Tab-separated table of C-alpha atoms and ligand atoms in Angstrom:
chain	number	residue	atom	x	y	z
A	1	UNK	CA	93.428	74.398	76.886
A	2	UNK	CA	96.670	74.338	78.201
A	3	UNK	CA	99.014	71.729	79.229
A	4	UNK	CA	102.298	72.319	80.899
A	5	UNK	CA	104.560	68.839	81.013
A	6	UNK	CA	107.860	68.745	82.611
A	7	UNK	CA	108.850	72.079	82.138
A	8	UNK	CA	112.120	73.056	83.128
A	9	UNK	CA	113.746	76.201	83.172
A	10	UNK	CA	117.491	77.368	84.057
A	11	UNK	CA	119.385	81.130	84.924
A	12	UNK	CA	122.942	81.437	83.952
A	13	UNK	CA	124.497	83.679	86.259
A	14	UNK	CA	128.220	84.689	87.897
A	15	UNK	CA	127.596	81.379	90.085
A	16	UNK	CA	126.817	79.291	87.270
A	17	UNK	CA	123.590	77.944	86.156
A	18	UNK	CA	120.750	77.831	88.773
A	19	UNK	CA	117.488	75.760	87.999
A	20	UNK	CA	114.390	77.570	88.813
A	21	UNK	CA	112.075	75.472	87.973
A	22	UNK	CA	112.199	71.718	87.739
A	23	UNK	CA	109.453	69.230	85.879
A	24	UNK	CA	106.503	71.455	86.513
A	25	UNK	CA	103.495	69.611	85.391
A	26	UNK	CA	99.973	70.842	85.206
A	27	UNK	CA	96.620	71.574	82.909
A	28	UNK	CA	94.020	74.229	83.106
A	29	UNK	CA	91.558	72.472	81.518
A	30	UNK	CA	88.871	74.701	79.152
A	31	UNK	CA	86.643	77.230	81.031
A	32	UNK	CA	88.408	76.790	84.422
A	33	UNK	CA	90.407	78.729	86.997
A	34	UNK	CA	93.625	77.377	88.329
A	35	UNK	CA	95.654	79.078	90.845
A	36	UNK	CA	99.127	78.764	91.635
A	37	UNK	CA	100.669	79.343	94.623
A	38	UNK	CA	103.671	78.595	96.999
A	39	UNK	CA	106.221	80.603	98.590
A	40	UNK	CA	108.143	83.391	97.498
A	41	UNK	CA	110.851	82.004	95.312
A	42	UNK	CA	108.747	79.195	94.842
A	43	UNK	CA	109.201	79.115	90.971
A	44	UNK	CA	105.387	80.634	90.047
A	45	UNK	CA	106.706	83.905	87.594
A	46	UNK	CA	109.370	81.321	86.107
A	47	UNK	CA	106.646	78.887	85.543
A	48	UNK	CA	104.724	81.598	83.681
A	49	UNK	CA	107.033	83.918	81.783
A	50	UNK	CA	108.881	80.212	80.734
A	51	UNK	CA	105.115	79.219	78.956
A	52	UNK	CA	105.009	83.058	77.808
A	53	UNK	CA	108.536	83.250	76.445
A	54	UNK	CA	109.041	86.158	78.860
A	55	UNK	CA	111.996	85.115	80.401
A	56	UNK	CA	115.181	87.308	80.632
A	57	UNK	CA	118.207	86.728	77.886
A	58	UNK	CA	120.425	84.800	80.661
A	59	UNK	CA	117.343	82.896	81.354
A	60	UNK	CA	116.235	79.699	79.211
A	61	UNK	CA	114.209	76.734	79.349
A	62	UNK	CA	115.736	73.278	79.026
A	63	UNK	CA	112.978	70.459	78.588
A	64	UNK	CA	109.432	70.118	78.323
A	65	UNK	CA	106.251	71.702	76.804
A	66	UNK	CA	103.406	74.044	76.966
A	67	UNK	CA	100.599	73.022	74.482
A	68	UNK	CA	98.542	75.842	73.841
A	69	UNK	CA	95.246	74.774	71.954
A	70	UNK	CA	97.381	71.941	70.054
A	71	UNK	CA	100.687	74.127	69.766
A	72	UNK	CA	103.819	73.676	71.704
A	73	UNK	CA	104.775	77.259	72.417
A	74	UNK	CA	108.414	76.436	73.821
A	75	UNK	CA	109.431	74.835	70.330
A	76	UNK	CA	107.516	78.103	68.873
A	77	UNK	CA	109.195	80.854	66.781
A	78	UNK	CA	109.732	84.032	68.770
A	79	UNK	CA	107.377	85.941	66.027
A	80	UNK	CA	104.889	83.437	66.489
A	81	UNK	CA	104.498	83.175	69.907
A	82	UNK	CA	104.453	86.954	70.225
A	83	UNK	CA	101.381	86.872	67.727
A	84	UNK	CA	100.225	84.125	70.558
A	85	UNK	CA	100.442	86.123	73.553
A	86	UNK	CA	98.611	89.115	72.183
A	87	UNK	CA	95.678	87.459	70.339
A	88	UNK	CA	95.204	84.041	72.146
A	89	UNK	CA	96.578	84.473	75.386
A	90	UNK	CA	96.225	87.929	77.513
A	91	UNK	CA	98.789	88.459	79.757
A	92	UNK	CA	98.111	90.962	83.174
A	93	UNK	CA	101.597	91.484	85.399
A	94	UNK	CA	101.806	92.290	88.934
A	95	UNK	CA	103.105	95.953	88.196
A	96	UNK	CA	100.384	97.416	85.959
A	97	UNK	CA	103.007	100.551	85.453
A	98	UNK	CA	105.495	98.033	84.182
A	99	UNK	CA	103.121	97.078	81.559
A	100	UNK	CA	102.145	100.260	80.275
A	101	UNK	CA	104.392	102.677	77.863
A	102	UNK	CA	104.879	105.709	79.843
A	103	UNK	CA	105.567	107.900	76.664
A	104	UNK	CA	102.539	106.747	74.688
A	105	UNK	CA	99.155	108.084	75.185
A	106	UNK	CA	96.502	105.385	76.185
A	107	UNK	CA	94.439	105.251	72.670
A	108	UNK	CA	98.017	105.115	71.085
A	109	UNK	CA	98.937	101.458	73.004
A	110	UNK	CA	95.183	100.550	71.940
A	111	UNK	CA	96.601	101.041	68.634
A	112	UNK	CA	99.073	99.138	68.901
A	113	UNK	CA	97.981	96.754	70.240
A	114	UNK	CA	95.126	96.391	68.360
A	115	UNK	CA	97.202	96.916	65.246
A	116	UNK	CA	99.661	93.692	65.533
A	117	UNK	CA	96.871	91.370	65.165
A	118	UNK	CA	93.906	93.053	63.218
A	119	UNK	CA	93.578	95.824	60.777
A	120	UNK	CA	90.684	98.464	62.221
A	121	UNK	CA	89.632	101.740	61.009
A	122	UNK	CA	90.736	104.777	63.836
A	123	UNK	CA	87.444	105.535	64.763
A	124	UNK	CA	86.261	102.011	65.169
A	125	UNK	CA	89.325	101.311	67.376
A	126	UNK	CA	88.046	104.229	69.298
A	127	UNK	CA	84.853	102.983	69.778
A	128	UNK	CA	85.894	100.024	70.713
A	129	UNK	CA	88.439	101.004	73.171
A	130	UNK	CA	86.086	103.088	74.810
A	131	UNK	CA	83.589	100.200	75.394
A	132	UNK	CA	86.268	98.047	76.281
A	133	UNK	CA	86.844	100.504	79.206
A	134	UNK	CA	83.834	101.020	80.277
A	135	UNK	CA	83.208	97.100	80.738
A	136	UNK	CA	86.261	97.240	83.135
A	137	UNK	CA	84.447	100.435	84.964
A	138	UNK	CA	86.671	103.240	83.794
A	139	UNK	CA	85.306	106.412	84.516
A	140	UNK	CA	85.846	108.770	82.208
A	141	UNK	CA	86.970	106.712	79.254
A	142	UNK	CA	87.448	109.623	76.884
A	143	UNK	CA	89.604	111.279	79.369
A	144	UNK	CA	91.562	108.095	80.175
A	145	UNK	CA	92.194	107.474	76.458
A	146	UNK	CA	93.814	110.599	75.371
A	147	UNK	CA	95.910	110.461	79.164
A	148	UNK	CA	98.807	108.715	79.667
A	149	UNK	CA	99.651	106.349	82.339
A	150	UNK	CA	101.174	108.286	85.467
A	151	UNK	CA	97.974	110.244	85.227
A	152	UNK	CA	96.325	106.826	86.647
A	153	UNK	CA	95.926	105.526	89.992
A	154	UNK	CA	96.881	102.016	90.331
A	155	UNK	CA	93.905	99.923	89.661
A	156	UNK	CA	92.949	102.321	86.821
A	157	UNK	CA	96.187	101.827	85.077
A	158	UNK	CA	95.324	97.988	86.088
A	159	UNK	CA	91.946	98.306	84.796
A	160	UNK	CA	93.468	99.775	81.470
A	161	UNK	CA	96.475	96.913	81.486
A	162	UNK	CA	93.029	93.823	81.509
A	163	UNK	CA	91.147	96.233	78.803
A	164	UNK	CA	94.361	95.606	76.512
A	165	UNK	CA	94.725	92.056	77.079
A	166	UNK	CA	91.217	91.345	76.240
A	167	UNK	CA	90.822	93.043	73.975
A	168	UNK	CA	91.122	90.264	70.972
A	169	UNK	CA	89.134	88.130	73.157
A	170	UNK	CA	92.042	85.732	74.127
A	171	UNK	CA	90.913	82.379	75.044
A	172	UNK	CA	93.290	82.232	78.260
A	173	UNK	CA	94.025	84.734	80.553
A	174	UNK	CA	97.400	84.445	82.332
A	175	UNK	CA	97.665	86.771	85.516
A	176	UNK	CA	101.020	86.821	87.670
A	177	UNK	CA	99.834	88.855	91.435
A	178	UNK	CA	98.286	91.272	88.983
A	179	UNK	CA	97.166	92.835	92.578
A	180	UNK	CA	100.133	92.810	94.815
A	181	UNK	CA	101.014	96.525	93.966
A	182	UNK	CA	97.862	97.810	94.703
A	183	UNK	CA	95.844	99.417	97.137
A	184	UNK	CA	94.162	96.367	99.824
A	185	UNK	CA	90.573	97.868	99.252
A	186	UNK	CA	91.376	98.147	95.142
A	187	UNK	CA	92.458	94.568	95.675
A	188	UNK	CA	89.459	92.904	95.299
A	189	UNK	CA	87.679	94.834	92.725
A	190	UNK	CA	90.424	93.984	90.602
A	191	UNK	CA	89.635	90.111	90.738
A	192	UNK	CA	85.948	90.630	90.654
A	193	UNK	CA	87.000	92.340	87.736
A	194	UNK	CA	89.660	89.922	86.069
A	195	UNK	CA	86.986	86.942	86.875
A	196	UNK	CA	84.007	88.373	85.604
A	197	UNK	CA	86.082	89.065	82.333
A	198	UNK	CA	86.916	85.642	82.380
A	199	UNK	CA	83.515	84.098	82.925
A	200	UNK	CA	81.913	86.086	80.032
A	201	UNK	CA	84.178	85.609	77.616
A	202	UNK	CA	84.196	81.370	78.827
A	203	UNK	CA	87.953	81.994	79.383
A	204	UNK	CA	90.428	79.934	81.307
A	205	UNK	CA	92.226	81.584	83.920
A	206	UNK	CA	95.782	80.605	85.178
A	207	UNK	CA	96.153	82.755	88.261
A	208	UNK	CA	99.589	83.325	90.760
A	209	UNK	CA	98.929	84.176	93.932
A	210	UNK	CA	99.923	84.336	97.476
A	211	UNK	CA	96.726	84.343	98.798
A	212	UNK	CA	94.983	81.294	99.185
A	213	UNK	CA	91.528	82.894	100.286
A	214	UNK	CA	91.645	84.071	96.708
A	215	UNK	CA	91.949	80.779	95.356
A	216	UNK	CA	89.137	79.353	97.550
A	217	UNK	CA	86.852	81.894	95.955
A	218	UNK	CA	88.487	82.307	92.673
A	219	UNK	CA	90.013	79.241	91.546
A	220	UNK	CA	88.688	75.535	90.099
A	221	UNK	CA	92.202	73.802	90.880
A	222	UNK	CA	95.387	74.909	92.309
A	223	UNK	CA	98.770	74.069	91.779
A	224	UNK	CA	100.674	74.179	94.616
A	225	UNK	CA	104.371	75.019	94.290
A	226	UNK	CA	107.830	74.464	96.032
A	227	UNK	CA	111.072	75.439	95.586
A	228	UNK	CA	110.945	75.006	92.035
A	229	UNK	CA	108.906	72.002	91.662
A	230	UNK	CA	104.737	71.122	91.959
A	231	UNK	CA	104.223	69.201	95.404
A	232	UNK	CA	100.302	68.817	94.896
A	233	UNK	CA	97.821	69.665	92.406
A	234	UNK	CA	94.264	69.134	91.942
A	235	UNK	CA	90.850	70.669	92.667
A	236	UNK	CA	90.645	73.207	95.423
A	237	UNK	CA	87.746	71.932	97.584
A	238	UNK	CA	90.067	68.496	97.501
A	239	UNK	CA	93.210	69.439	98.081
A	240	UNK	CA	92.064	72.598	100.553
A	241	UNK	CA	90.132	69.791	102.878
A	242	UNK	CA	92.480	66.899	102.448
A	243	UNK	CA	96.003	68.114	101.839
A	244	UNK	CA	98.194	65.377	101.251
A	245	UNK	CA	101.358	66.987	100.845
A	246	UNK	CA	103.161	68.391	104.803
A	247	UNK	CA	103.634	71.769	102.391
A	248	UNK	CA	99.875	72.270	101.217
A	249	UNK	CA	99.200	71.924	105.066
A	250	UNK	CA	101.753	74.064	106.415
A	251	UNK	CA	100.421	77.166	103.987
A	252	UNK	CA	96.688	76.815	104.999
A	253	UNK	CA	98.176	76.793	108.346
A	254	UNK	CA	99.545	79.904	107.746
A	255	UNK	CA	96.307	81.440	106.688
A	256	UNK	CA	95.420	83.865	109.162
A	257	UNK	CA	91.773	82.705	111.150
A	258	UNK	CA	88.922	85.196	109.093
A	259	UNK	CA	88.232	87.995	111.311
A	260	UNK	CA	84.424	87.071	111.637
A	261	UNK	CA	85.604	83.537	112.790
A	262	UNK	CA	85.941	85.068	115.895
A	263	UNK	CA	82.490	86.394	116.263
A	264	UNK	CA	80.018	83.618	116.617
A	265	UNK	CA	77.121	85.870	115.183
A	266	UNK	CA	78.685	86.350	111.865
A	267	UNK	CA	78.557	83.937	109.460
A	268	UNK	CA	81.165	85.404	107.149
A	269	UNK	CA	80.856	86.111	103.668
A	270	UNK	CA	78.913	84.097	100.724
A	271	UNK	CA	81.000	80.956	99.539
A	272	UNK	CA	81.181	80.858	95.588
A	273	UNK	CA	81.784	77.392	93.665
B	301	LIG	N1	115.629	87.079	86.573
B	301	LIG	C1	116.125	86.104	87.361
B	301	LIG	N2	117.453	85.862	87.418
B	301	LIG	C2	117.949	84.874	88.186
B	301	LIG	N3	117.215	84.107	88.966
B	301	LIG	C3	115.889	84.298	88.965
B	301	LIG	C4	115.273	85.320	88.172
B	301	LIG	N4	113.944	85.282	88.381
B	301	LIG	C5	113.739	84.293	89.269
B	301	LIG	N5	114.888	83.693	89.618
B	301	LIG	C6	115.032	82.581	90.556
B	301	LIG	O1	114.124	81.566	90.206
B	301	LIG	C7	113.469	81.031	91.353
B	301	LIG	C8	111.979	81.185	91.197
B	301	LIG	O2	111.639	82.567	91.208
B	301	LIG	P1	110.188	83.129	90.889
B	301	LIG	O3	110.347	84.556	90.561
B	301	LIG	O4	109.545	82.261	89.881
B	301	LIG	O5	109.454	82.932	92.288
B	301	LIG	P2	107.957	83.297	92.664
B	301	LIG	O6	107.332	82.026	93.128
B	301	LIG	O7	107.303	84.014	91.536
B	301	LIG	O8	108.153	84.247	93.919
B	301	LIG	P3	107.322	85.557	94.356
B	301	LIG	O9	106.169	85.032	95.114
B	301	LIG	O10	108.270	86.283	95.243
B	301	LIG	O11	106.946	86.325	93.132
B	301	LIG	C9	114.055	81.778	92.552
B	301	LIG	O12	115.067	80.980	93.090
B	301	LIG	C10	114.616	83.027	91.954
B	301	LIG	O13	115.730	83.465	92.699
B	302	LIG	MG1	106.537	85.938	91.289
């Protein structure tokens, strides 16, 4: 589905060029979840918003690929990958506020959205944005749709940002913390949410977190990044069990013990794949 080889990515800034990311090499194979995670720093956004194109003017990347169902979206036109990113490949950011257009009503950045890739009558847009937001548990869809986006709390405008970027049914689902800025007890509904998506549709998620009890429960595979560069990859229930990088071992150290751990009558919660 995707395959990232060697990538390599550079800033240009007042100190000169600094390489944030160096040979990063990695697949998330069809149907599957991969996480990626490492320290702050560690090179995860570069990794993504490189594959996406995202990255800033003074930003660039200097070898390797990303094949995207047979296409190499580095050596892509900017046009092109754009086209990508919206149909193929749905993108959710940490900041869900960031995402949205604070100027535009919500059924307007359907529109648009909707209108860069297919050519849809308004009131079948409107139906279909409205079911679209009901399958990510909007209430109120009707409301929501003629609101704009300060008039949402944080995992609504979050639930609105995942409606969007499935809404052409993309085959991969790229999400960058698309949590971190909310709520703790919105936190989880939100990758209930983004997974369930993902498992009807059959898509592949490539997920960035910090948190590696979300990749436990999440994730297929996990990528596990260090200043800049992958130290270990492979499936979770492997490399989780039998680290074989010092890093890997250090940051499941780090994991704090489960509060239930402590109480020998609880058996904690149900463990998924
Ligand atoms: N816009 C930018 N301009 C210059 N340097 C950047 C920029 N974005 C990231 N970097 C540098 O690239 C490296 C990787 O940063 P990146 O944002 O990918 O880390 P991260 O793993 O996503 O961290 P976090 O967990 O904090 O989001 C860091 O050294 C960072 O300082
Ligand atoms: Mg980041």
């Amino acid at each position: 589905m995707l395959r990232v080889t060697g990538l390599t990515s550079q800033f240009r800034g007042r100190a000169g060029v600094v390489r944030a990311i160096d040979d990063v090499t990695f697949e998330v194979p069809e149907g599957e979840a991969v996480g990626i995670v490492g320290e702050t720093g560690s090179g995860k956004s570069v990794t993504i918003r490189s594959v996406l194109g995202l990255l800033p003017s003074y930003g660039k990347v200097v070898s390797g690929s990303a094949e995207f169902e047979g296409t190499d979206l580095i050596r892509l036109h900017r046009s092109r990958l754009r086209e990508i990113r919206g149909a193929r490949i749905g993108f959710v950011a940490q900041n869900p506020f960031g995402s949205l257009n604070p100027v535009l009503s919500i059924e307007k950045q359907f529109r648009n959205v909707m209108r860069a890739h297919r050519r849809i009558s308004r009131s079948d847009l409107r139906d279909l944005a409205l079911e679209r937001l009901e399958s990510v548990q909007v209430r109120g869809p009707e409301r929501v749709l003629r609101g704009y986006a300060h008039e949402l709390s944080g995992g609504m405008a979050q639930r609105v940002v995942i409606a969007l970027a499935m809404l052409h049914d993309p085959s991969l689902v790229i999400a960058d913390e698309p949590t971190t800025a909310l709520d703790v007890t919105v936190q989880r509904q939100i990758l209930d949410l983004i997974d369930a998506q993902v498992k009807q549709g059959r898509r592949s998620l490539l997920l960035v977190t910090h948190d590696l009890g979300v990749v436990a429960q999440y994730c297929h595979r996990v990528v596990v990044m260090k200043s800049g560069k992958v130290v270990e990859t492979g499936l979770v229930a492997d490399v989780f069990t039998n680290p074989s990088h010092d890093y890997t071992r250090q940051l499941l150290a780090a994991v704090p013990p489960a509060p239930w751990a402590a109480v020998p009558s609880l058996s904690g919660p149900e463990v998924h794949r």
